[in-house]
Structures are given as C-alpha cells and as structure tokens.
Amino acid sequence: SRNEDWLKDRWQAAKDMSGAPIPGAHWVEIDLGRRCSVTRVVIDWEKAHATRYTVKGRSAGEAAHAETTTLAVGEKAKVEKFTSSKRQHVVHDLEVVRTREIQPAVEYVRVEIDRPATQWGSSIWELRVYGSCEAQPHRGLGEAQPHS
C-alpha cells in the first residue's frame, strides 16, 4: 500500500497521512548520552505544531515517569515560520527557565505536548538542544563497567 511506512522523516502524533490527531497528551524524549546543563531548546515543527507544551529534563537512572525538571514552556517560545523544499516549518526557540538555584544537569530532554495548535496532530522535524555537557558520557545501568 502507498501509506505503508509513511512516517520516515519526522516524529508525529497523528493516526495516518491525513494528520488526524491521536487524542490525549503526547511526549517525545531524547537521550543526550551524558549529563548536560541545557540553556536552549529549538523545536522545528511541521505546520502541525503545538503551543501548549512543556520541555522537561530528567537524570539517567530515573524511570521515564519520574519527577522531571521544567526547562521551558511553549507559550514563551520565539516563533519563526517558513517553507523550504515544500516543507512547512514552525520553529520555536526556547530559552531554559532560570531559577535562583543552580540549573541541574540532565541526560534526557522531553517535550510533553498537552494539545496541538491546529486541527492536525503534532509533528516535529527536528529537536535541537544547546548547552554544555560533561566530557565523558555518564555510565548507565546497562553499560559495562571496567574492572580494576
């Protein structure tokens, strides 16, 4: 069928190629591979974007449902819209929320989407995370440890 394996170039919370949204909240999470102090997050959405979302971070070893640190909220994004190679983009540029305390280092960054901003499901072309990271990747629970 023409619609088999239709989603190869982006993450999307939609039922099919028509873009019909999947009901409810959704999230996508990336593993940074090491502990990082995140300063900025850029989300390159398709036209099917969201404005009601939160960017959160968590440490390794914490379960996916563990308590997270809020890094940014969608309503505060600087927004740019453009079209390239027949693709529509809605780019959200977010500065990480600063608190009085030291910003914790995180290994996972998650975009938690409350609901889409359009009649379609949410769709992300690219998610970029900026900041500074530890020189060596943090050893996770499933990785081999050297013996001394």
mmCIF file of N, CA, C and O in Angstrom, residues 13-89:
data_model
loop_
_atom_site.group_PDB
_atom_site.id
_atom_site.type_symbol
_atom_site.label_atom_id
_atom_site.label_comp_id
_atom_site.label_asym_id
_atom_site.label_seq_id
_atom_site.Cartn_x
_atom_site.Cartn_y
_atom_site.Cartn_z
ATOM 1 N N ALA A 13 2.415 12.760 16.157
ATOM 2 C CA ALA A 13 1.314 12.200 16.938
ATOM 3 C C ALA A 13 0.049 12.349 16.101
ATOM 4 O O ALA A 13 -0.777 13.227 16.327
ATOM 5 N N ALA A 14 -0.057 11.515 15.070
ATOM 6 C CA ALA A 14 -1.218 11.517 14.182
ATOM 7 C C ALA A 14 -1.540 10.087 13.798
ATOM 8 O O ALA A 14 -0.662 9.220 13.778
ATOM 9 N N LYS A 15 -2.791 9.834 13.473
ATOM 10 C CA LYS A 15 -3.246 8.479 13.156
ATOM 11 C C LYS A 15 -2.741 7.978 11.816
ATOM 12 O O LYS A 15 -2.480 6.791 11.661
ATOM 13 N N ASP A 16 -2.624 8.874 10.842
ATOM 14 C CA ASP A 16 -2.260 8.450 9.484
ATOM 15 C C ASP A 16 -1.825 9.669 8.675
ATOM 16 O O ASP A 16 -1.670 10.751 9.217
ATOM 17 N N MET A 17 -1.646 9.479 7.368
ATOM 18 C CA MET A 17 -1.187 10.568 6.493
ATOM 19 C C MET A 17 -2.140 11.745 6.443
ATOM 20 O O MET A 17 -1.748 12.847 6.088
ATOM 21 N N SER A 18 -3.394 11.560 6.806
ATOM 22 C CA SER A 18 -4.341 12.678 6.792
ATOM 23 C C SER A 18 -4.027 13.669 7.912
ATOM 24 O O SER A 18 -4.499 14.795 7.893
ATOM 25 N N GLY A 19 -3.221 13.241 8.896
ATOM 26 C CA GLY A 19 -2.844 14.122 10.005
ATOM 27 C C GLY A 19 -3.855 14.152 11.126
ATOM 28 O O GLY A 19 -3.744 14.975 12.032
ATOM 29 N N ALA A 20 -4.858 13.269 11.090
ATOM 30 C CA ALA A 20 -5.859 13.242 12.156
ATOM 31 C C ALA A 20 -5.165 13.021 13.500
ATOM 32 O O ALA A 20 -4.376 12.090 13.644
ATOM 33 N N PRO A 21 -5.414 13.899 14.481
ATOM 34 C CA PRO A 21 -4.702 13.773 15.759
ATOM 35 C C PRO A 21 -5.091 12.533 16.546
ATOM 36 O O PRO A 21 -6.219 12.071 16.480
ATOM 37 N N ILE A 22 -4.133 11.999 17.270
ATOM 38 C CA ILE A 22 -4.392 10.934 18.236
ATOM 39 C C ILE A 22 -4.815 11.662 19.516
ATOM 40 O O ILE A 22 -4.083 12.534 19.991
ATOM 41 N N PRO A 23 -5.981 11.350 20.064
ATOM 42 C CA PRO A 23 -6.460 12.072 21.250
ATOM 43 C C PRO A 23 -5.500 11.952 22.437
ATOM 44 O O PRO A 23 -4.799 10.961 22.585
ATOM 45 N N GLY A 24 -5.502 12.976 23.280
ATOM 46 C CA GLY A 24 -4.739 12.950 24.515
ATOM 47 C C GLY A 24 -3.390 13.631 24.414
ATOM 48 O O GLY A 24 -3.010 14.158 23.374
ATOM 49 N N ALA A 25 -2.680 13.623 25.537
ATOM 50 C CA ALA A 25 -1.340 14.227 25.612
ATOM 51 C C ALA A 25 -0.307 13.265 25.024
ATOM 52 O O ALA A 25 -0.524 12.045 25.006
ATOM 53 N N HIS A 26 0.801 13.806 24.538
ATOM 54 C CA HIS A 26 1.876 13.007 23.940
ATOM 55 C C HIS A 26 3.216 13.558 24.375
ATOM 56 O O HIS A 26 3.318 14.713 24.780
ATOM 57 N N TRP A 27 4.249 12.730 24.272
ATOM 58 C CA TRP A 27 5.596 13.218 24.556
ATOM 59 C C TRP A 27 6.602 12.502 23.685
ATOM 60 O O TRP A 27 6.390 11.395 23.235
ATOM 61 N N VAL A 28 7.712 13.206 23.446
ATOM 62 C CA VAL A 28 8.852 12.640 22.750
ATOM 63 C C VAL A 28 10.073 12.994 23.594
ATOM 64 O O VAL A 28 10.168 14.099 24.127
ATOM 65 N N GLU A 29 10.990 12.027 23.761
ATOM 66 C CA GLU A 29 12.140 12.229 24.636
ATOM 67 C C GLU A 29 13.415 11.835 23.911
ATOM 68 O O GLU A 29 13.438 10.853 23.176
ATOM 69 N N ILE A 30 14.476 12.613 24.128
ATOM 70 C CA ILE A 30 15.770 12.273 23.547
ATOM 71 C C ILE A 30 16.791 12.044 24.660
ATOM 72 O O ILE A 30 16.735 12.675 25.712
ATOM 73 N N ASP A 31 17.702 11.123 24.404
ATOM 74 C CA ASP A 31 18.783 10.778 25.321
ATOM 75 C C ASP A 31 20.013 11.560 24.873
ATOM 76 O O ASP A 31 20.495 11.370 23.762
ATOM 77 N N LEU A 32 20.520 12.446 25.717
ATOM 78 C CA LEU A 32 21.684 13.260 25.377
ATOM 79 C C LEU A 32 22.986 12.460 25.466
ATOM 80 O O LEU A 32 24.023 12.917 24.985
ATOM 81 N N GLY A 33 22.957 11.300 26.102
ATOM 82 C CA GLY A 33 24.133 10.452 26.184
ATOM 83 C C GLY A 33 25.120 10.840 27.268
ATOM 84 O O GLY A 33 26.110 10.156 27.480
ATOM 85 N N ARG A 34 24.876 11.924 27.938
ATOM 86 C CA ARG A 34 25.720 12.394 29.040
ATOM 87 C C ARG A 34 24.962 13.482 29.785
ATOM 88 O O ARG A 34 23.960 13.983 29.311
ATOM 89 N N ARG A 35 25.465 13.864 30.942
ATOM 90 C CA ARG A 35 24.813 14.918 31.735
ATOM 91 C C ARG A 35 25.122 16.279 31.115
ATOM 92 O O ARG A 35 26.280 16.591 30.847
ATOM 93 N N CYS A 36 24.077 17.069 30.895
ATOM 94 C CA CYS A 36 24.229 18.370 30.246
ATOM 95 C C CYS A 36 23.424 19.436 30.989
ATOM 96 O O CYS A 36 22.333 19.170 31.473
ATOM 97 N N SER A 37 23.984 20.636 31.045
ATOM 98 C CA SER A 37 23.242 21.797 31.523
ATOM 99 C C SER A 37 22.659 22.457 30.283
ATOM 100 O O SER A 37 23.381 23.033 29.472
ATOM 101 N N VAL A 38 21.364 22.343 30.121
ATOM 102 C CA VAL A 38 20.681 22.814 28.918
ATOM 103 C C VAL A 38 20.368 24.301 29.055
ATOM 104 O O VAL A 38 19.846 24.751 30.073
ATOM 105 N N THR A 39 20.701 25.086 28.015
ATOM 106 C CA THR A 39 20.453 26.525 28.022
ATOM 107 C C THR A 39 19.407 26.958 27.006
ATOM 108 O O THR A 39 18.810 28.014 27.137
ATOM 109 N N ARG A 40 19.180 26.108 25.979
ATOM 110 C CA ARG A 40 18.278 26.492 24.900
ATOM 111 C C ARG A 40 17.776 25.234 24.202
ATOM 112 O O ARG A 40 18.507 24.266 24.058
ATOM 113 N N VAL A 41 16.520 25.287 23.763
ATOM 114 C CA VAL A 41 15.915 24.189 23.006
ATOM 115 C C VAL A 41 15.225 24.789 21.797
ATOM 116 O O VAL A 41 14.494 25.778 21.919
ATOM 117 N N VAL A 42 15.474 24.209 20.618
ATOM 118 C CA VAL A 42 14.828 24.666 19.387
ATOM 119 C C VAL A 42 14.035 23.493 18.824
ATOM 120 O O VAL A 42 14.585 22.416 18.599
ATOM 121 N N ILE A 43 12.733 23.720 18.623
ATOM 122 C CA ILE A 43 11.864 22.697 18.057
ATOM 123 C C ILE A 43 11.422 23.168 16.680
ATOM 124 O O ILE A 43 10.805 24.215 16.540
ATOM 125 N N ASP A 44 11.757 22.379 15.662
ATOM 126 C CA ASP A 44 11.348 22.659 14.287
ATOM 127 C C ASP A 44 10.117 21.793 14.010
ATOM 128 O O ASP A 44 10.223 20.622 13.701
ATOM 129 N N TRP A 45 8.944 22.397 14.189
ATOM 130 C CA TRP A 45 7.677 21.705 13.986
ATOM 131 C C TRP A 45 7.294 21.748 12.511
ATOM 132 O O TRP A 45 7.687 22.646 11.779
ATOM 133 N N GLU A 46 6.460 20.823 12.120
ATOM 134 C CA GLU A 46 5.769 20.917 10.846
ATOM 135 C C GLU A 46 4.637 21.927 11.062
ATOM 136 O O GLU A 46 4.446 22.411 12.180
ATOM 137 N N LYS A 47 3.868 22.240 10.020
ATOM 138 C CA LYS A 47 2.729 23.137 10.208
ATOM 139 C C LYS A 47 1.826 22.611 11.336
ATOM 140 O O LYS A 47 1.228 23.376 12.072
ATOM 141 N N ALA A 48 1.767 21.299 11.482
ATOM 142 C CA ALA A 48 1.026 20.667 12.584
ATOM 143 C C ALA A 48 1.888 20.787 13.845
ATOM 144 O O ALA A 48 2.688 19.920 14.149
ATOM 145 N N HIS A 49 1.752 21.896 14.538
ATOM 146 C CA HIS A 49 2.601 22.176 15.694
ATOM 147 C C HIS A 49 1.773 22.268 16.976
ATOM 148 O O HIS A 49 0.574 22.052 16.955
ATOM 149 N N ALA A 50 2.427 22.585 18.051
ATOM 150 C CA ALA A 50 1.756 22.776 19.334
ATOM 151 C C ALA A 50 2.257 24.068 19.963
ATOM 152 O O ALA A 50 3.371 24.511 19.678
ATOM 153 N N THR A 51 1.436 24.687 20.785
ATOM 154 C CA THR A 51 1.872 25.824 21.588
ATOM 155 C C THR A 51 1.689 25.514 23.072
ATOM 156 O O THR A 51 2.325 26.130 23.905
ATOM 157 N N ARG A 52 0.848 24.537 23.385
ATOM 158 C CA ARG A 52 0.639 24.126 24.770
ATOM 159 C C ARG A 52 1.478 22.892 25.038
ATOM 160 O O ARG A 52 1.029 21.768 24.864
ATOM 161 N N TYR A 53 2.728 23.121 25.424
ATOM 162 C CA TYR A 53 3.653 22.036 25.724
ATOM 163 C C TYR A 53 4.682 22.517 26.729
ATOM 164 O O TYR A 53 4.841 23.714 26.956
ATOM 165 N N THR A 54 5.386 21.564 27.327
ATOM 166 C CA THR A 54 6.440 21.853 28.291
ATOM 167 C C THR A 54 7.673 21.050 27.909
ATOM 168 O O THR A 54 7.555 19.891 27.513
ATOM 169 N N VAL A 55 8.844 21.665 28.017
ATOM 170 C CA VAL A 55 10.104 20.960 27.797
ATOM 171 C C VAL A 55 10.656 20.637 29.186
ATOM 172 O O VAL A 55 10.811 21.524 30.014
ATOM 173 N N LYS A 56 10.924 19.348 29.417
ATOM 174 C CA LYS A 56 11.393 18.906 30.729
ATOM 175 C C LYS A 56 12.681 18.112 30.591
ATOM 176 O O LYS A 56 13.006 17.617 29.515
ATOM 177 N N GLY A 57 13.407 17.984 31.689
ATOM 178 C CA GLY A 57 14.631 17.198 31.720
ATOM 179 C C GLY A 57 14.619 16.275 32.914
ATOM 180 O O GLY A 57 13.946 16.539 33.903
ATOM 181 N N ARG A 58 15.354 15.167 32.790
ATOM 182 C CA ARG A 58 15.499 14.238 33.911
ATOM 183 C C ARG A 58 16.865 13.588 33.837
ATOM 184 O O ARG A 58 17.519 13.581 32.793
ATOM 185 N N SER A 59 17.284 13.023 34.950
ATOM 186 C CA SER A 59 18.585 12.350 35.027
ATOM 187 C C SER A 59 18.463 10.899 34.617
ATOM 188 O O SER A 59 17.373 10.329 34.639
ATOM 189 N N ALA A 60 19.598 10.288 34.299
ATOM 190 C CA ALA A 60 19.633 8.857 33.996
ATOM 191 C C ALA A 60 19.337 8.093 35.269
ATOM 192 O O ALA A 60 19.570 8.575 36.375
ATOM 193 N N GLY A 61 18.839 6.891 35.123
ATOM 194 C CA GLY A 61 18.523 6.085 36.278
ATOM 195 C C GLY A 61 17.139 6.354 36.822
ATOM 196 O O GLY A 61 16.574 5.547 37.534
ATOM 197 N N GLU A 62 16.561 7.511 36.481
ATOM 198 C CA GLU A 62 15.193 7.794 36.884
ATOM 199 C C GLU A 62 14.271 7.153 35.862
ATOM 200 O O GLU A 62 14.541 7.176 34.669
ATOM 201 N N ALA A 63 13.186 6.588 36.315
ATOM 202 C CA ALA A 63 12.212 5.988 35.399
ATOM 203 C C ALA A 63 11.614 7.077 34.513
ATOM 204 O O ALA A 63 11.620 8.255 34.865
ATOM 205 N N ALA A 64 11.118 6.683 33.367
ATOM 206 C CA ALA A 64 10.516 7.641 32.431
ATOM 207 C C ALA A 64 9.382 8.420 33.084
ATOM 208 O O ALA A 64 9.063 9.521 32.657
ATOM 209 N N HIS A 65 8.772 7.870 34.120
ATOM 210 C CA HIS A 65 7.666 8.552 34.795
ATOM 211 C C HIS A 65 8.131 9.311 36.040
ATOM 212 O O HIS A 65 7.323 9.831 36.788
ATOM 213 N N ALA A 66 9.436 9.359 36.270
ATOM 214 C CA ALA A 66 9.988 10.005 37.463
ATOM 215 C C ALA A 66 9.786 11.516 37.390
ATOM 216 O O ALA A 66 9.487 12.083 36.342
ATOM 217 N N GLU A 67 10.003 12.161 38.525
ATOM 218 C CA GLU A 67 9.888 13.612 38.586
ATOM 219 C C GLU A 67 10.904 14.246 37.639
ATOM 220 O O GLU A 67 12.040 13.810 37.535
ATOM 221 N N THR A 68 10.473 15.277 36.949
ATOM 222 C CA THR A 68 11.315 15.952 35.973
ATOM 223 C C THR A 68 11.490 17.410 36.354
ATOM 224 O O THR A 68 10.765 17.933 37.191
ATOM 225 N N THR A 69 12.455 18.067 35.726
ATOM 226 C CA THR A 69 12.705 19.492 35.918
ATOM 227 C C THR A 69 12.159 20.231 34.704
ATOM 228 O O THR A 69 12.485 19.879 33.567
ATOM 229 N N THR A 70 11.329 21.243 34.921
ATOM 230 C CA THR A 70 10.819 22.033 33.803
ATOM 231 C C THR A 70 11.927 22.935 33.289
ATOM 232 O O THR A 70 12.538 23.681 34.045
ATOM 233 N N LEU A 71 12.201 22.832 31.992
ATOM 234 C CA LEU A 71 13.236 23.643 31.362
ATOM 235 C C LEU A 71 12.646 24.843 30.617
ATOM 236 O O LEU A 71 13.241 25.914 30.597
ATOM 237 N N ALA A 72 11.482 24.681 29.988
ATOM 238 C CA ALA A 72 10.870 25.760 29.212
ATOM 239 C C ALA A 72 9.409 25.430 28.952
ATOM 240 O O ALA A 72 8.997 24.274 29.032
ATOM 241 N N VAL A 73 8.619 26.458 28.618
ATOM 242 C CA VAL A 73 7.210 26.262 28.272
ATOM 243 C C VAL A 73 6.937 26.864 26.898
ATOM 244 O O VAL A 73 7.498 27.891 26.532
ATOM 245 N N GLY A 74 6.088 26.191 26.132
ATOM 246 C CA GLY A 74 5.810 26.570 24.755
ATOM 247 C C GLY A 74 5.287 27.981 24.565
ATOM 248 O O GLY A 74 5.607 28.638 23.575
ATOM 249 N N GLU A 75 4.493 28.463 25.508
ATOM 250 C CA GLU A 75 3.922 29.802 25.369
ATOM 251 C C GLU A 75 4.986 30.897 25.355
ATOM 252 O O GLU A 75 4.736 32.006 24.928
ATOM 253 N N LYS A 76 6.192 30.596 25.807
ATOM 254 C CA LYS A 76 7.277 31.581 25.870
ATOM 255 C C LYS A 76 8.200 31.535 24.652
ATOM 256 O O LYS A 76 9.186 32.253 24.587
ATOM 257 N N ALA A 77 7.907 30.691 23.675
ATOM 258 C CA ALA A 77 8.792 30.495 22.529
ATOM 259 C C ALA A 77 8.819 31.699 21.598
ATOM 260 O O ALA A 77 7.815 32.371 21.398
ATOM 261 N N LYS A 78 10.005 31.949 21.023
ATOM 262 C CA LYS A 78 10.132 32.879 19.904
ATOM 263 C C LYS A 78 9.787 32.049 18.681
ATOM 264 O O LYS A 78 10.323 30.967 18.481
ATOM 265 N N VAL A 79 8.870 32.526 17.837
ATOM 266 C CA VAL A 79 8.349 31.719 16.732
ATOM 267 C C VAL A 79 8.756 32.295 15.384
ATOM 268 O O VAL A 79 8.683 33.497 15.159
ATOM 269 N N GLU A 80 9.194 31.415 14.481
ATOM 270 C CA GLU A 80 9.521 31.772 13.101
ATOM 271 C C GLU A 80 8.835 30.746 12.200
ATOM 272 O O GLU A 80 8.892 29.547 12.465
ATOM 273 N N LYS A 81 8.176 31.221 11.137
ATOM 274 C CA LYS A 81 7.511 30.323 10.195
ATOM 275 C C LYS A 81 8.143 30.496 8.821
ATOM 276 O O LYS A 81 8.407 31.621 8.393
ATOM 277 N N PHE A 82 8.396 29.372 8.117
ATOM 278 C CA PHE A 82 8.934 29.445 6.760
ATOM 279 C C PHE A 82 8.682 28.132 6.034
ATOM 280 O O PHE A 82 8.289 27.137 6.635
ATOM 281 N N THR A 83 8.897 28.142 4.726
ATOM 282 C CA THR A 83 8.747 26.942 3.899
ATOM 283 C C THR A 83 10.064 26.692 3.192
ATOM 284 O O THR A 83 10.684 27.615 2.669
ATOM 285 N N SER A 84 10.517 25.429 3.188
ATOM 286 C CA SER A 84 11.727 25.046 2.464
ATOM 287 C C SER A 84 11.520 23.671 1.862
ATOM 288 O O SER A 84 10.993 22.780 2.526
ATOM 289 N N SER A 85 11.914 23.499 0.633
ATOM 290 C CA SER A 85 11.780 22.209 -0.066
ATOM 291 C C SER A 85 10.369 21.643 0.081
ATOM 292 O O SER A 85 10.183 20.471 0.376
ATOM 293 N N LYS A 86 9.370 22.504 -0.077
ATOM 294 C CA LYS A 86 7.946 22.128 0.022
ATOM 295 C C LYS A 86 7.531 21.681 1.417
ATOM 296 O O LYS A 86 6.459 21.142 1.608
ATOM 297 N N ARG A 87 8.383 21.885 2.414
ATOM 298 C CA ARG A 87 8.050 21.552 3.799
ATOM 299 C C ARG A 87 7.733 22.845 4.546
ATOM 300 O O ARG A 87 8.480 23.807 4.456
ATOM 301 N N GLN A 88 6.654 22.809 5.307
ATOM 302 C CA GLN A 88 6.310 23.968 6.128
ATOM 303 C C GLN A 88 6.922 23.785 7.510
ATOM 304 O O GLN A 88 6.881 22.691 8.072
ATOM 305 N N HIS A 89 7.493 24.861 8.027
ATOM 306 C CA HIS A 89 8.161 24.822 9.329
ATOM 307 C C HIS A 89 7.578 25.890 10.247
ATOM 308 O O HIS A 89 7.302 27.010 9.816
#
